[in-house]
XYZ file of C-alpha atoms in Angstrom:
572
model
C 0.000 0.000 0.000
C 1.266 3.466 -0.960
C 0.347 6.540 1.074
C -0.136 10.124 -0.106
C -2.075 13.025 1.356
C -3.848 13.764 -1.943
C -4.329 11.669 -5.079
C -5.273 13.375 -8.351
C -6.507 11.140 -11.155
C -5.761 12.825 -14.490
C -3.012 15.146 -15.701
C -4.863 17.519 -18.002
C -5.398 21.205 -17.246
C -7.775 20.586 -14.329
C -5.615 17.926 -12.701
C -2.313 19.748 -13.016
C -3.769 23.100 -11.923
C -5.254 21.421 -8.835
C -1.936 19.725 -8.060
C -0.107 23.023 -8.305
C -2.543 24.571 -5.831
C -2.435 21.702 -3.319
C 1.215 20.628 -3.280
C 2.547 23.475 -1.128
C 1.320 21.858 2.078
C 0.808 18.234 1.112
C 2.294 15.121 -0.441
C 0.425 14.970 -3.760
C 0.283 12.158 -6.315
C -0.873 12.555 -9.927
C -2.066 9.375 -11.626
C -2.374 9.449 -15.428
C -2.876 6.676 -17.963
C -0.879 8.619 -20.565
C 2.116 10.924 -20.281
C 0.917 14.281 -18.853
C 1.670 16.378 -21.926
C -0.350 13.932 -24.050
C -3.501 14.727 -22.053
C -6.529 15.626 -24.160
C -6.522 19.241 -22.925
C -3.680 19.735 -25.391
C -5.984 18.980 -28.333
C -8.082 22.116 -27.738
C -7.349 24.571 -30.490
C -9.302 27.795 -30.681
C -8.991 29.625 -27.372
C -9.979 30.199 -23.765
C -12.657 32.755 -22.880
C -12.228 35.782 -20.623
C -13.768 39.258 -20.647
C -10.436 41.097 -20.903
C -12.038 43.736 -23.152
C -8.897 43.961 -25.281
C -10.787 43.861 -28.580
C -14.312 44.739 -27.400
C -13.806 47.538 -24.867
C -17.350 47.248 -23.508
C -17.051 43.539 -22.681
C -17.512 42.449 -19.072
C -18.019 39.307 -16.978
C -21.736 40.153 -16.912
C -21.945 39.833 -20.702
C -19.891 36.634 -20.533
C -22.250 35.247 -17.909
C -25.397 35.936 -19.910
C -23.882 34.448 -23.075
C -22.957 31.294 -21.134
C -26.376 30.989 -19.481
C -28.129 31.484 -22.813
C -25.721 29.112 -24.550
C -26.492 26.452 -21.922
C -30.167 26.706 -22.937
C -30.737 27.898 -19.379
C -29.755 24.556 -17.815
C -26.415 25.867 -16.534
C -26.182 26.625 -12.805
C -25.878 30.388 -12.646
C -24.017 30.565 -9.330
C -21.232 28.415 -10.824
C -21.254 30.333 -14.116
C -20.877 33.657 -12.295
C -17.826 32.363 -10.426
C -16.260 31.097 -13.644
C -16.668 34.301 -15.644
C -15.525 36.513 -12.763
C -12.421 34.380 -12.205
C -11.646 34.242 -15.935
C -9.553 37.433 -16.378
C -7.424 36.559 -13.352
C -6.683 32.965 -14.399
C -5.801 34.055 -17.954
C -3.258 36.563 -16.656
C -2.007 33.942 -14.210
C -1.464 31.481 -17.082
C 0.336 34.222 -18.993
C 2.638 34.731 -16.005
C 3.195 30.966 -15.916
C 4.635 31.352 -19.415
C 1.743 30.617 -21.760
C 2.619 32.270 -25.063
C -0.660 33.849 -26.134
C -0.951 35.505 -29.526
C -0.767 39.312 -29.356
C -2.653 42.209 -30.878
C -1.027 45.290 -32.413
C -0.779 46.894 -28.946
C 1.013 43.903 -27.446
C -2.004 42.746 -25.447
C -3.380 39.204 -25.403
C -5.184 38.779 -28.727
C -8.876 37.914 -28.715
C -11.148 36.540 -31.431
C -14.854 35.896 -31.922
C -16.364 32.512 -31.043
C -19.775 30.910 -31.420
C -22.470 32.052 -29.006
C -20.343 34.839 -27.519
C -21.695 38.342 -28.088
C -18.173 39.816 -27.796
C -14.791 38.643 -29.122
C -13.287 37.246 -25.890
C -11.445 34.116 -26.950
C -7.800 34.448 -25.858
C -5.689 32.246 -28.103
C -2.269 30.954 -29.046
C -2.743 30.654 -32.826
C -4.816 27.437 -33.071
C -2.819 25.516 -30.456
C -4.242 27.104 -27.298
C -4.780 23.926 -25.283
C -1.271 22.757 -26.149
C 0.224 26.065 -24.983
C -1.729 26.046 -21.714
C -0.982 22.381 -20.980
C 2.757 22.729 -21.504
C 2.903 25.926 -19.460
C 1.269 24.134 -16.535
C 3.528 21.114 -16.939
C 6.551 23.404 -16.679
C 5.167 24.678 -13.369
C 4.621 21.080 -12.238
C 8.271 20.280 -13.015
C 9.271 23.347 -11.008
C 7.695 21.828 -7.874
C 8.363 18.194 -8.816
C 10.025 17.416 -5.466
C 6.609 17.887 -3.833
C 4.812 15.640 -6.317
C 4.811 12.019 -7.388
C 3.603 11.346 -10.943
C 2.340 7.847 -11.724
C 2.572 8.031 -15.499
C 0.906 5.259 -17.525
C -1.118 3.960 -14.598
C -4.785 3.091 -15.043
C -7.511 3.922 -12.514
C -9.257 0.676 -11.595
C -11.479 1.762 -8.708
C -12.038 4.177 -5.848
C -11.945 3.174 -2.192
C -15.198 4.560 -0.773
C -16.885 3.391 2.413
C -19.963 5.053 3.917
C -19.614 7.811 1.313
C -16.088 8.657 2.453
C -13.233 8.278 -0.032
C -9.931 7.008 1.340
C -7.971 6.350 -1.823
C -7.846 4.609 -5.178
C -6.850 1.328 -6.824
C -4.517 1.809 -9.793
C -2.702 -0.542 -12.164
C 0.660 -0.106 -13.821
C 0.060 -0.427 -17.571
C 3.695 -1.408 -18.134
C 3.825 -4.309 -15.665
C 0.206 -5.071 -14.799
C 0.900 -4.635 -11.080
C -2.071 -3.418 -9.027
C -1.415 -0.824 -6.303
C -3.555 0.590 -3.502
C -3.153 4.317 -2.913
C -4.242 5.420 0.563
C -5.009 9.143 0.813
C -6.982 11.782 2.673
C -8.645 12.971 -0.540
C -8.999 12.095 -4.220
C -9.668 14.437 -7.147
C -11.248 13.055 -10.298
C -9.932 14.914 -13.366
C -10.289 12.089 -15.871
C -11.772 13.927 -18.869
C -14.627 13.068 -21.210
C -16.139 10.044 -22.921
C -16.389 10.767 -26.649
C -14.808 7.476 -27.730
C -18.196 5.800 -27.371
C -19.012 7.395 -30.749
C -17.613 6.437 -34.158
C -17.188 9.999 -35.422
C -15.504 11.903 -32.602
C -12.833 14.518 -32.025
C -11.807 12.795 -28.777
C -8.496 11.026 -28.232
C -8.445 7.268 -27.673
C -7.909 7.876 -23.947
C -11.343 9.527 -23.549
C -13.250 6.459 -22.406
C -15.043 7.700 -19.289
C -13.064 5.618 -16.787
C -13.488 8.076 -13.933
C -17.240 8.282 -14.389
C -17.714 4.534 -14.044
C -15.352 4.320 -11.054
C -17.520 6.934 -9.317
C -20.813 5.321 -10.356
C -19.690 1.877 -9.169
C -19.296 3.423 -5.721
C -22.789 4.880 -5.523
C -22.103 8.320 -6.985
C -24.762 9.412 -9.508
C -23.878 10.701 -12.963
C -25.496 13.991 -13.909
C -26.946 15.192 -17.240
C -25.308 12.419 -19.250
C -27.873 12.773 -22.062
C -26.286 16.069 -23.102
C -23.485 15.274 -25.556
C -22.122 18.091 -27.686
C -21.545 17.581 -31.394
C -18.992 19.999 -32.799
C -20.045 21.331 -36.214
C -16.671 21.000 -37.898
C -15.042 17.598 -37.732
C -13.107 16.450 -40.787
C -15.427 14.294 -42.871
C -15.107 10.594 -42.109
C -12.456 11.245 -39.471
C -14.029 13.432 -36.788
C -10.692 15.181 -36.266
C -11.422 18.666 -34.995
C -11.349 21.718 -37.208
C -11.310 24.480 -34.614
C -14.197 26.881 -34.230
C -11.448 29.476 -34.618
C -11.766 28.827 -38.362
C -15.260 30.301 -38.230
C -14.168 32.892 -35.675
C -11.664 34.175 -38.221
C -14.378 34.390 -40.876
C -14.833 30.954 -42.448
C -18.071 30.177 -44.322
C -20.258 27.073 -44.115
C -21.531 26.189 -47.584
C -24.000 23.522 -48.750
C -24.194 21.569 -51.995
C -25.932 24.508 -53.705
C -23.088 26.860 -52.827
C -25.265 28.676 -50.241
C -24.136 30.012 -46.849
C -27.009 28.144 -45.276
C -26.620 29.485 -41.708
C -28.587 32.556 -42.786
C -31.674 30.327 -42.694
C -31.049 29.138 -39.130
C -29.256 31.991 -37.295
C -29.426 35.096 -39.446
C -27.750 37.363 -36.887
C -24.756 35.261 -35.812
C -24.513 33.037 -38.920
C -21.568 30.618 -38.572
C -20.923 31.922 -35.044
C -24.159 30.634 -33.559
C -23.680 28.140 -30.671
C -22.458 24.669 -31.573
C -25.714 22.830 -31.003
C -27.526 25.132 -33.436
C -24.808 24.971 -36.107
C -24.550 21.173 -35.847
C -28.326 20.781 -36.225
C -28.288 23.182 -39.169
C -25.616 21.144 -40.916
C -27.415 17.902 -40.204
C -30.664 19.341 -41.549
C -28.944 20.387 -44.782
C -27.468 16.896 -45.113
C -30.732 15.116 -44.251
C -32.660 17.183 -46.804
C -30.225 16.357 -49.608
C -28.217 19.590 -49.692
C -24.910 18.050 -48.676
C -21.980 18.345 -51.067
C -22.805 16.183 -54.108
C -25.722 14.796 -52.096
C -23.377 13.210 -49.555
C -23.362 13.545 -45.761
C -21.011 16.496 -45.431
C -20.899 20.224 -46.142
C -17.991 22.543 -46.851
C -16.024 24.922 -44.658
C -14.635 27.551 -47.011
C -11.604 29.555 -45.845
C -10.161 30.585 -49.202
C -11.282 34.208 -48.959
C -9.159 34.718 -45.821
C -5.975 34.424 -47.844
C -2.783 32.457 -47.387
C -1.083 34.862 -44.958
C -3.943 34.951 -42.443
C -4.455 31.192 -42.533
C -0.750 30.522 -41.939
C -0.672 33.001 -39.050
C -3.940 32.182 -37.287
C -4.782 28.593 -38.329
C -1.572 26.691 -39.141
C -2.477 23.481 -37.300
C -5.987 23.265 -38.734
C -4.598 23.704 -42.239
C -2.031 20.946 -41.666
C -4.676 18.552 -40.322
C -6.663 18.984 -43.537
C -3.587 18.265 -45.625
C -2.461 15.263 -43.556
C -5.774 13.498 -43.052
C -7.929 14.244 -46.107
C -5.413 15.698 -48.567
C -7.092 19.122 -48.833
C -5.286 22.440 -48.337
C -7.779 25.018 -47.049
C -5.764 27.787 -48.699
C -6.759 26.423 -52.109
C -10.017 24.509 -51.555
C -12.938 24.181 -49.126
C -12.676 21.281 -46.686
C -15.420 18.678 -46.120
C -16.798 18.672 -42.576
C -19.553 17.010 -40.573
C -20.812 17.116 -36.942
C -18.567 15.132 -34.614
C -19.054 13.974 -31.002
C -16.912 16.405 -29.091
C -17.724 17.216 -25.469
C -19.463 15.814 -22.415
C -21.723 18.326 -20.691
C -22.614 15.679 -18.108
C -20.445 13.916 -15.575
C -19.754 13.548 -11.865
C -21.923 16.039 -9.946
C -20.017 18.499 -7.773
C -20.382 21.936 -6.223
C -18.396 25.094 -7.016
C -15.589 23.921 -4.700
C -15.195 20.633 -6.546
C -16.865 18.655 -3.744
C -18.583 15.596 -5.245
C -22.241 15.259 -4.255
C -24.284 12.058 -4.161
C -27.943 13.064 -4.317
C -30.419 15.824 -5.179
C -29.936 17.308 -1.696
C -26.217 17.883 -2.416
C -25.024 15.481 0.286
C -21.225 15.191 -0.029
C -18.957 12.221 -0.655
C -16.297 13.170 1.868
C -12.803 13.243 0.472
C -13.900 12.982 -3.173
C -13.603 15.956 -5.530
C -13.961 16.458 -9.291
C -12.916 19.046 -11.885
C -12.668 19.439 -15.655
C -14.696 17.619 -18.282
C -15.472 14.598 -16.090
C -17.154 16.930 -13.583
C -20.607 18.476 -13.840
C -20.592 21.757 -11.899
C -22.745 22.617 -14.120
C -21.458 25.648 -16.018
C -22.346 24.292 -19.470
C -25.878 23.042 -18.891
C -27.307 21.569 -22.076
C -24.728 23.083 -24.444
C -21.183 24.374 -23.940
C -19.964 27.536 -25.615
C -16.611 27.201 -27.340
C -13.599 28.388 -25.258
C -15.444 27.804 -21.972
C -14.026 24.283 -21.553
C -10.395 25.310 -21.082
C -11.633 28.088 -18.834
C -13.667 25.692 -16.703
C -10.706 23.322 -16.370
C -8.348 26.038 -15.122
C -10.850 27.910 -12.922
C -12.358 24.881 -11.220
C -9.097 22.951 -11.230
C -7.616 25.769 -9.160
C -10.681 25.945 -6.900
C -10.710 22.178 -6.401
C -7.006 22.329 -5.553
C -7.724 24.897 -2.854
C -10.494 22.648 -1.501
C -8.158 19.646 -1.467
C -5.585 21.676 0.412
C -8.052 22.784 3.075
C -9.675 19.356 3.386
C -6.371 17.548 3.809
C -5.190 20.047 6.437
C -8.227 19.264 8.565
C -8.559 15.523 7.967
C -6.738 12.481 9.305
C -5.927 9.607 7.032
C -8.131 6.539 7.407
C -6.170 3.340 6.891
C -7.398 0.995 4.156
C -7.842 -2.641 5.082
C -5.853 -5.140 3.017
C -9.168 -6.865 2.319
C -11.116 -3.799 1.226
C -14.074 -4.203 -1.099
C -12.592 -2.128 -3.945
C -9.458 -4.264 -4.170
C -11.550 -7.419 -4.008
C -13.754 -6.123 -6.838
C -10.693 -5.127 -8.891
C -9.034 -8.518 -8.490
C -12.266 -10.312 -9.375
C -12.728 -8.325 -12.616
C -9.038 -8.728 -13.458
C -9.322 -12.503 -13.146
C -12.524 -12.569 -15.240
C -10.969 -10.494 -18.026
C -7.748 -12.487 -18.142
C -9.759 -15.705 -18.443
C -12.032 -14.414 -21.225
C -11.991 -17.020 -23.976
C -15.318 -16.673 -25.793
C -16.189 -16.454 -29.468
C -16.895 -12.704 -29.640
C -14.332 -10.108 -30.739
C -13.719 -7.038 -28.586
C -13.036 -4.999 -31.730
C -16.333 -6.040 -33.301
C -18.312 -5.248 -30.143
C -16.595 -1.871 -29.810
C -17.222 -0.902 -33.436
C -20.884 -1.907 -33.247
C -21.282 0.237 -30.127
C -19.648 3.238 -31.805
C -21.731 2.930 -34.966
C -24.955 2.534 -33.006
C -24.264 5.549 -30.783
C -23.313 7.714 -33.777
C -26.255 6.702 -35.970
C -29.024 6.416 -33.361
C -28.008 8.791 -30.547
C -26.505 11.632 -32.529
C -27.405 15.195 -33.459
C -31.105 14.351 -33.824
C -32.847 11.771 -31.682
C -36.208 10.012 -31.781
C -37.815 7.234 -29.699
C -37.415 4.556 -32.357
C -33.698 5.159 -32.858
C -32.917 5.598 -29.176
C -34.886 2.483 -28.250
C -33.062 0.494 -30.914
C -29.728 1.856 -29.675
C -30.513 1.013 -26.044
C -31.426 -2.558 -26.998
C -28.201 -2.762 -28.970
C -26.106 -1.551 -26.053
C -27.734 -4.062 -23.688
C -27.099 -6.834 -26.211
C -23.464 -5.749 -26.553
C -23.081 -5.794 -22.769
C -24.078 -9.469 -22.861
C -21.849 -10.212 -25.848
C -18.912 -8.522 -24.114
C -18.963 -11.300 -21.516
C -18.399 -13.798 -24.338
C -15.382 -11.988 -25.791
C -11.890 -13.358 -26.039
C -8.777 -11.598 -24.737
C -5.931 -12.270 -27.130
C -3.079 -11.274 -24.815
C -3.072 -13.181 -21.521
C 0.160 -11.623 -20.233
C 0.878 -8.798 -17.800
C 3.479 -6.642 -19.555
C 2.008 -3.723 -21.491
C -1.175 -5.664 -22.160
C -3.132 -3.106 -24.183
C -5.787 -5.731 -24.999
C -6.598 -5.973 -21.308
C -6.979 -2.224 -20.754
C -8.960 -1.761 -23.969
C -11.372 -4.404 -22.676
C -11.887 -2.423 -19.448
C -12.405 0.771 -21.459
C -15.004 -0.959 -23.635
C -16.850 -2.227 -20.561
C -16.896 1.323 -19.178
C -18.145 2.805 -22.449
C -20.958 0.272 -22.695
C -22.007 1.116 -19.130
C -22.216 4.889 -19.559
C -23.708 4.628 -23.062
C -26.683 2.940 -21.437
C -26.986 5.877 -19.018
C -26.851 8.402 -21.876
C -29.693 6.608 -23.633
C -31.905 6.072 -20.580
C -31.636 9.759 -19.684
C -32.231 10.856 -23.282
C -35.300 8.642 -23.718
C -36.824 9.958 -20.505
C -36.112 13.667 -21.216
C -39.114 14.517 -23.365
C -38.025 17.881 -24.741
C -35.349 19.427 -26.962
C -32.712 21.448 -25.120
C -29.173 22.265 -26.215
C -27.310 19.157 -27.356
C -30.373 16.965 -26.779
C -32.588 17.451 -29.858
C -35.653 15.208 -30.265
C -37.738 15.131 -33.408
C -40.866 14.177 -31.441
C -40.491 16.930 -28.813
C -39.054 19.800 -30.807
C -39.347 22.550 -28.173
C -37.783 23.204 -24.801
C -40.116 22.468 -21.883
C -39.229 24.600 -18.863
C -42.355 23.575 -16.976
C -41.425 19.891 -16.787
C -37.735 19.677 -17.694
C -35.860 22.666 -16.297
C -33.938 20.278 -14.042
C -30.768 18.204 -13.913
C -30.814 14.424 -14.367
C -29.125 12.211 -11.766
C -28.577 8.590 -12.838
C -27.542 5.731 -10.552
C -27.200 2.005 -11.089
C -28.870 -0.409 -8.673
C -27.346 -3.661 -7.446
C -29.321 -5.583 -10.082
C -27.979 -3.343 -12.864
C -31.080 -1.199 -13.398
C -30.567 2.499 -14.208
C -32.584 4.729 -11.875
C -33.181 8.432 -12.534
C -33.723 11.294 -10.130
C -33.641 15.052 -10.652
C -32.338 18.183 -8.965
C -33.208 21.856 -9.582
C -31.188 24.281 -11.697
C -29.603 27.208 -9.854
C -31.153 30.384 -11.307
C -29.890 33.689 -9.899
C -29.870 36.559 -12.385
C -31.325 35.366 -15.681
C -34.769 33.860 -16.096
C -35.232 31.441 -19.012
C -36.273 33.058 -22.277
C -36.564 32.080 -25.916
C -33.139 31.382 -27.350
C -32.556 33.270 -30.609
C -29.391 34.047 -32.535
């Protein structure tokens, strides 16, 4: 058994920022299944939002708050949103002082650009590599205090140690050797990222398999608002690889098969810079009604009018992705794009201090905290505005780190028994997986899950498709038990860990579908063809999903925090 004061699971922006905040007074461990600088935070391209008022002098946190509330389709918790937008200018300047090389305007200030759903240009950016710049800047700060930290790189989270809703540590496994370790701590922070790999067309890295969510759920923690999955409007056709919203922020056009800038039909005021849920639905409508390019299921993003110089300065990475993956140079030709599964609005419910809660009355799970995409604070509600994800990770990563620090100062470590339930459960599943020798293929099961989730639980949803998808997922859960594990060894057994990831994805896919079927309205990223309007009377509430001992998904609900802005019709 290994002892630390604080264990942080995940080394993206939220995890590293929390570690930096907590390590001054405590022995902190960071556990990450990939090398820290490979964390998915680094894939974010377009920017991080803050009302610095460098480009729009009349911008303010109040404007930022209203845009975020409206963008969330009024499901975002306004107390949390207000904290985020007010903290934003400070954390951006803090990241700059940490060494993040932001792009600059002609006056030498941090450059800002327009982004979808924002009424002012407030996206602070580093060309189109903003997440990469932020992640590496934080990692440099982590190295600076490395004597106070232990990093378990390429270790997989297997379970949490929770008894009587008190968390005392985590069970992890060394990917290189297969050795299972018990980490005993005063507190644990979940910063494990999103779950987009359950979909075939996704911008998410292979590591985004929702491990942290299932570890929490298996210990009685509900998952909140899982039905709200964001589809980004501009994924490379057939690949899902992200083409940053910065491309539209810099002036790119969306064009259908008739050569029309079709967003005028759907959001005449903001056009291509409407929120992502609206733009994705607009694209999908054009495709469904036969106005895709050459009648196919994609439209074009046209950047040619911006000119070579501007594209090379502002969008070098996006241009290179088009060249590398589909052989199209956006300087010379429009690029084919389609909606792609991108972001998880739902996750582990927590308060504004990162404290994980376990019911609609906000009862805490002592010693367990969450931040970043795996957490549901909820600042994004039913739809996230672009550039608010990096902001959330840094703001609430820092706040969670402060909470960890205070909690650990005032808490004694509770020893973990050598025969604890979590370790017993981990060893049992490990044995079952290693002995898998059925006729089913893990790759086949995984691909069928991804195709079903993409085709039947995508941009538009209806009861027939969702019911079919839910039945498919339940069937795949049964077939998974009859799979065969090719590699029976311990050293770097990627087959073994991919099997665990698939099991996790099948589990939370069921939760997404059960919540989506029950939510009889259209709101943000959840768009139903049979309930086309938002229903504030019956559905202005958060979903809480738990799994009973017999495997049944049970739903409960908690109210939305509304402080300053009453729900209104959402127009752009």
